mmCIF file of C-alpha atoms in Angstrom:
data_model
loop_
_atom_site.group_PDB
_atom_site.id
_atom_site.type_symbol
_atom_site.label_atom_id
_atom_site.label_comp_id
_atom_site.label_asym_id
_atom_site.label_seq_id
_atom_site.Cartn_x
_atom_site.Cartn_y
_atom_site.Cartn_z
ATOM 1 C CA MET A 1023 24.404 -23.232 27.891
ATOM 2 C CA ASN A 1024 25.532 -21.194 30.829
ATOM 3 C CA ILE A 1025 22.610 -18.740 30.945
ATOM 4 C CA ASP A 1026 22.791 -16.163 33.738
ATOM 5 C CA PHE A 1027 19.187 -16.086 34.980
ATOM 6 C CA ASN A 1028 20.285 -14.377 38.219
ATOM 7 C CA LYS A 1029 21.398 -11.152 36.549
ATOM 8 C CA THR A 1030 17.813 -10.168 35.719
ATOM 9 C CA ASP A 1031 15.767 -11.594 38.599
ATOM 10 C CA GLY A 1032 15.311 -15.025 37.069
ATOM 11 C CA LEU A 1033 14.161 -13.935 33.591
ATOM 12 C CA VAL A 1034 16.170 -13.421 30.426
ATOM 13 C CA PRO A 1035 14.947 -11.651 27.284
ATOM 14 C CA VAL A 1036 14.510 -13.881 24.236
ATOM 15 C CA VAL A 1037 14.572 -12.510 20.696
ATOM 16 C CA ILE A 1038 12.636 -14.714 18.274
ATOM 17 C CA GLN A 1039 13.881 -14.635 14.675
ATOM 18 C CA ASP A 1040 12.623 -16.416 11.554
ATOM 19 C CA GLU A 1041 15.276 -18.983 10.634
ATOM 20 C CA GLN A 1042 14.977 -18.397 6.889
ATOM 21 C CA THR A 1043 14.140 -14.713 6.443
ATOM 22 C CA LEU A 1044 15.993 -13.545 9.594
ATOM 23 C CA GLU A 1045 13.078 -11.239 10.385
ATOM 24 C CA VAL A 1046 12.666 -10.495 14.096
ATOM 25 C CA LEU A 1047 9.259 -11.873 15.031
ATOM 26 C CA MET A 1048 8.879 -11.059 18.714
ATOM 27 C CA LEU A 1049 10.499 -10.600 22.113
ATOM 28 C CA GLY A 1050 9.598 -12.669 25.157
ATOM 29 C CA TYR A 1051 11.107 -13.771 28.467
ATOM 30 C CA MET A 1052 12.202 -17.124 29.833
ATOM 31 C CA ASN A 1053 13.026 -18.426 33.243
ATOM 32 C CA GLN A 1054 14.996 -21.647 33.714
ATOM 33 C CA GLU A 1055 11.842 -23.784 33.603
ATOM 34 C CA ALA A 1056 10.631 -22.199 30.331
ATOM 35 C CA TYR A 1057 14.077 -22.631 28.795
ATOM 36 C CA ASP A 1058 14.254 -26.300 29.830
ATOM 37 C CA LYS A 1059 10.782 -26.981 28.385
ATOM 38 C CA THR A 1060 11.721 -25.192 25.156
ATOM 39 C CA VAL A 1061 14.851 -27.315 24.757
ATOM 40 C CA ARG A 1062 13.040 -30.523 25.653
ATOM 41 C CA GLU A 1063 10.082 -29.993 23.267
ATOM 42 C CA ASN A 1064 11.741 -27.891 20.535
ATOM 43 C CA ILE A 1065 8.768 -25.501 20.748
ATOM 44 C CA VAL A 1066 9.234 -22.044 22.255
ATOM 45 C CA THR A 1067 7.795 -21.635 25.756
ATOM 46 C CA PHE A 1068 8.049 -18.331 27.591
ATOM 47 C CA PHE A 1069 7.405 -17.229 31.127
ATOM 48 C CA SER A 1070 4.443 -14.869 30.815
ATOM 49 C CA ARG A 1071 4.924 -11.894 33.097
ATOM 50 C CA SER A 1072 1.241 -10.953 32.851
ATOM 51 C CA LYS A 1073 -0.090 -14.496 33.464
ATOM 52 C CA GLN A 1074 2.701 -15.391 35.896
ATOM 53 C CA ARG A 1075 3.049 -18.860 34.392
ATOM 54 C CA LEU A 1076 4.721 -20.780 31.594
ATOM 55 C CA TRP A 1077 3.171 -19.969 28.242
ATOM 56 C CA THR A 1078 3.855 -21.932 25.070
ATOM 57 C CA LYS A 1079 3.557 -19.633 22.075
ATOM 58 C CA GLY A 1080 0.727 -21.067 19.986
ATOM 59 C CA GLU A 1081 -1.059 -22.868 22.815
ATOM 60 C CA THR A 1082 -4.358 -21.195 21.795
ATOM 61 C CA SER A 1083 -3.677 -20.162 18.164
ATOM 62 C CA ASN A 1084 -1.692 -23.254 17.073
ATOM 63 C CA ASN A 1085 0.892 -20.828 15.633
ATOM 64 C CA PHE A 1086 3.757 -22.625 17.333
ATOM 65 C CA LEU A 1087 7.387 -21.537 17.064
ATOM 66 C CA HIS A 1088 9.557 -24.566 16.233
ATOM 67 C CA VAL A 1089 13.119 -24.164 17.508
ATOM 68 C CA LYS A 1090 15.823 -24.404 14.853
ATOM 69 C CA SER A 1091 18.734 -22.999 16.881
ATOM 70 C CA ILE A 1092 19.433 -21.223 20.159
ATOM 71 C CA HIS A 1093 22.218 -18.684 20.624
ATOM 72 C CA LEU A 1094 23.407 -17.036 23.823
ATOM 73 C CA ASP A 1095 24.783 -13.493 23.778
ATOM 74 C CA CYS A 1096 28.256 -12.526 24.985
ATOM 75 C CA ASP A 1097 26.991 -11.527 28.464
ATOM 76 C CA ASN A 1098 25.126 -14.830 28.955
ATOM 77 C CA ASP A 1099 21.868 -13.003 29.712
ATOM 78 C CA THR A 1100 19.954 -12.794 26.407
ATOM 79 C CA LEU A 1101 18.877 -15.520 24.000
ATOM 80 C CA LEU A 1102 18.346 -15.444 20.248
ATOM 81 C CA ILE A 1103 16.129 -18.307 19.093
ATOM 82 C CA LYS A 1104 15.758 -18.950 15.379
ATOM 83 C CA VAL A 1105 12.457 -20.611 14.572
ATOM 84 C CA LYS A 1106 10.117 -21.911 11.934
ATOM 85 C CA ALA A 1107 6.755 -20.325 12.677
ATOM 86 C CA ASP A 1108 3.539 -22.243 11.967
ATOM 87 C CA GLY A 1109 1.722 -19.014 11.143
ATOM 88 C CA PRO A 1110 1.592 -15.359 12.127
ATOM 89 C CA THR A 1111 3.553 -14.688 15.301
ATOM 90 C CA CYS A 1112 1.669 -11.654 16.605
ATOM 91 C CA HIS A 1113 -1.669 -12.052 18.406
ATOM 92 C CA THR A 1114 -3.031 -9.415 15.969
ATOM 93 C CA GLY A 1115 -2.521 -11.825 13.068
ATOM 94 C CA ASP A 1116 0.553 -10.007 11.731
ATOM 95 C CA ARG A 1117 3.641 -11.984 10.783
ATOM 96 C CA THR A 1118 5.687 -10.099 13.402
ATOM 97 C CA CYS A 1119 4.986 -8.157 16.584
ATOM 98 C CA PHE A 1120 6.996 -5.242 15.212
ATOM 99 C CA LYS A 1121 5.208 -2.808 12.926
ATOM 100 C CA THR A 1122 7.662 -2.597 10.054
ATOM 101 C CA ASP A 1123 6.601 -1.096 6.730
ATOM 102 C CA TYR A 1124 7.383 -4.254 4.785
ATOM 103 C CA ASN A 1125 9.060 -7.607 5.190
ATOM 104 C CA GLN A 1126 12.688 -6.479 4.940
ATOM 105 C CA ASN A 1127 13.742 -9.972 4.059
ATOM 106 C CA PHE A 1128 11.124 -10.830 1.469
ATOM 107 C CA ILE A 1129 13.866 -11.828 -0.979
ATOM 108 C CA LEU A 1130 14.809 -14.649 1.398
ATOM 109 C CA GLN A 1131 11.135 -15.569 1.703
ATOM 110 C CA LEU A 1132 10.875 -15.562 -2.094
ATOM 111 C CA GLU A 1133 13.820 -17.967 -2.194
ATOM 112 C CA GLN A 1134 11.811 -20.267 0.105
ATOM 113 C CA ILE A 1135 8.805 -20.042 -2.209
ATOM 114 C CA VAL A 1136 10.948 -20.959 -5.221
ATOM 115 C CA ALA A 1137 12.507 -23.867 -3.310
ATOM 116 C CA ASP A 1138 9.036 -25.067 -2.327
ATOM 117 C CA ARG A 1139 7.939 -24.969 -5.982
ATOM 118 C CA TYR A 1140 10.907 -27.195 -6.812
ATOM 119 C CA GLU A 1141 10.081 -29.666 -4.062
ATOM 120 C CA ASN A 1142 6.289 -29.471 -4.384
ATOM 121 C CA PRO A 1143 5.464 -28.541 -7.986
ATOM 122 C CA VAL A 1144 2.266 -26.570 -8.496
ATOM 123 C CA GLU A 1145 0.524 -26.979 -11.839
ATOM 124 C CA GLY A 1146 0.686 -23.741 -13.819
ATOM 125 C CA SER A 1147 3.262 -22.028 -11.585
ATOM 126 C CA TYR A 1148 5.748 -19.866 -13.466
ATOM 127 C CA VAL A 1149 8.662 -21.436 -11.574
ATOM 128 C CA ASN A 1150 7.611 -24.894 -12.728
ATOM 129 C CA LYS A 1151 7.149 -23.737 -16.316
ATOM 130 C CA LEU A 1152 10.689 -22.317 -16.263
ATOM 131 C CA ARG A 1153 12.087 -25.439 -14.651
ATOM 132 C CA GLN A 1154 10.518 -27.662 -17.306
ATOM 133 C CA LYS A 1155 12.316 -25.629 -19.985
ATOM 134 C CA GLY A 1156 15.664 -26.418 -18.363
ATOM 135 C CA LEU A 1157 18.860 -24.708 -17.309
ATOM 136 C CA ASN A 1158 19.572 -23.057 -20.666
ATOM 137 C CA LYS A 1159 16.207 -21.256 -20.703
ATOM 138 C CA ILE A 1160 16.546 -20.177 -17.056
ATOM 139 C CA ALA A 1161 20.046 -18.795 -17.709
ATOM 140 C CA GLN A 1162 18.777 -17.083 -20.869
ATOM 141 C CA LYS A 1163 16.019 -15.374 -18.821
ATOM 142 C CA VAL A 1164 18.622 -14.036 -16.374
ATOM 143 C CA GLY A 1165 20.579 -12.619 -19.304
ATOM 144 C CA GLU A 1166 17.479 -11.046 -20.848
ATOM 145 C CA GLU A 1167 16.422 -9.486 -17.559
ATOM 146 C CA GLY A 1168 19.964 -8.204 -16.987
ATOM 147 C CA VAL A 1169 19.946 -6.426 -20.350
ATOM 148 C CA GLU A 1170 16.447 -5.045 -19.713
ATOM 149 C CA THR A 1171 17.601 -3.750 -16.311
ATOM 150 C CA VAL A 1172 20.528 -1.919 -17.925
ATOM 151 C CA ILE A 1173 18.258 -0.403 -20.600
ATOM 152 C CA ALA A 1174 15.762 0.723 -17.945
ATOM 153 C CA ALA A 1175 18.555 2.304 -15.888
ATOM 154 C CA LEU A 1176 19.874 4.236 -18.889
ATOM 155 C CA ALA A 1177 16.751 5.221 -20.787
ATOM 156 C CA GLU A 1178 13.504 4.493 -18.917
ATOM 157 C CA THR A 1179 11.605 5.536 -15.791
ATOM 158 C CA GLU A 1180 12.413 4.660 -12.206
ATOM 159 C CA THR A 1181 9.333 2.410 -12.151
ATOM 160 C CA ASP A 1182 10.649 0.544 -15.198
ATOM 161 C CA LEU A 1183 14.020 0.094 -13.496
ATOM 162 C CA ILE A 1184 12.360 -1.215 -10.316
ATOM 163 C CA ASN A 1185 10.280 -3.692 -12.328
ATOM 164 C CA GLU A 1186 13.203 -4.919 -14.433
ATOM 165 C CA ALA A 1187 15.506 -5.222 -11.412
ATOM 166 C CA SER A 1188 12.763 -7.222 -9.652
ATOM 167 C CA ASP A 1189 12.488 -9.543 -12.663
ATOM 168 C CA LEU A 1190 16.271 -9.960 -12.663
ATOM 169 C CA MET A 1191 16.372 -10.835 -8.950
ATOM 170 C CA PHE A 1192 13.541 -13.344 -9.308
ATOM 171 C CA HIS A 1193 15.115 -15.131 -12.251
ATOM 172 C CA LEU A 1194 18.523 -15.140 -10.537
ATOM 173 C CA ILE A 1195 16.950 -16.853 -7.505
ATOM 174 C CA VAL A 1196 15.471 -19.498 -9.817
ATOM 175 C CA LEU A 1197 18.837 -19.975 -11.557
ATOM 176 C CA LEU A 1198 20.626 -20.378 -8.231
ATOM 177 C CA ARG A 1199 18.041 -22.950 -7.127
ATOM 178 C CA GLU A 1200 18.411 -24.804 -10.414
ATOM 179 C CA LYS A 1201 22.154 -25.034 -9.763
ATOM 180 C CA GLY A 1202 21.652 -26.075 -6.115
ATOM 181 C CA LEU A 1203 22.902 -22.775 -4.686
ATOM 182 C CA THR A 1204 21.306 -20.351 -2.238
ATOM 183 C CA LEU A 1205 21.369 -16.646 -1.488
ATOM 184 C CA GLU A 1206 23.216 -17.587 1.701
ATOM 185 C CA THR A 1207 26.045 -19.001 -0.439
ATOM 186 C CA ILE A 1208 26.259 -15.725 -2.368
ATOM 187 C CA ALA A 1209 26.057 -13.624 0.807
ATOM 188 C CA LYS A 1210 28.876 -15.603 2.437
ATOM 189 C CA ASN A 1211 31.006 -15.192 -0.686
ATOM 190 C CA LEU A 1212 30.384 -11.431 -0.727
ATOM 191 C CA GLU A 1213 31.168 -11.218 2.995
ATOM 192 C CA GLN A 1214 34.429 -13.110 2.451
ATOM 193 C CA ARG A 1215 35.374 -10.818 -0.424
ATOM 194 C CA HIS A 1216 34.702 -7.791 1.758
ATOM 195 C CA LYS A 1217 37.274 -8.981 4.314
#
């Protein structure tokens, strides 16, 4: 990558984003040495402006940020690094350094949870109970929840609609997983249709 470290006195801002949920986790800075170490070890290392040294995120907490991809912006002076975080990113114990009201991408996180249940079955989990009943039952549940969502929208309270729509989304995620599809596949299809 042709990163322009000279434009900003040897440091470039680095946005850290969760690879799966796309949530922005933190902002840090890198110099050339921190960038090289990050690339070499596939673990995010920053240049700490307060400590005036290289600082590997997680060196004391063990909440390392594992590099999944690195992207350079159009001006060659800012990096976006998508990561898999070992734990909370913020030193306060929060998942992100930004104080957002809720995890805006929880649906993507839920998709990860469902996928994990498929790969690592947990006795008694609802996902595993559904999966054991097979594709027909999973598809039937999506249909039932779709009808219940329509009924709630037409004749019930807002809370009922929220609950039924949540059930519909959950069961749709399970159905997609059962068929080997992801929300990313659906999002790309919707984006293509929009064009």
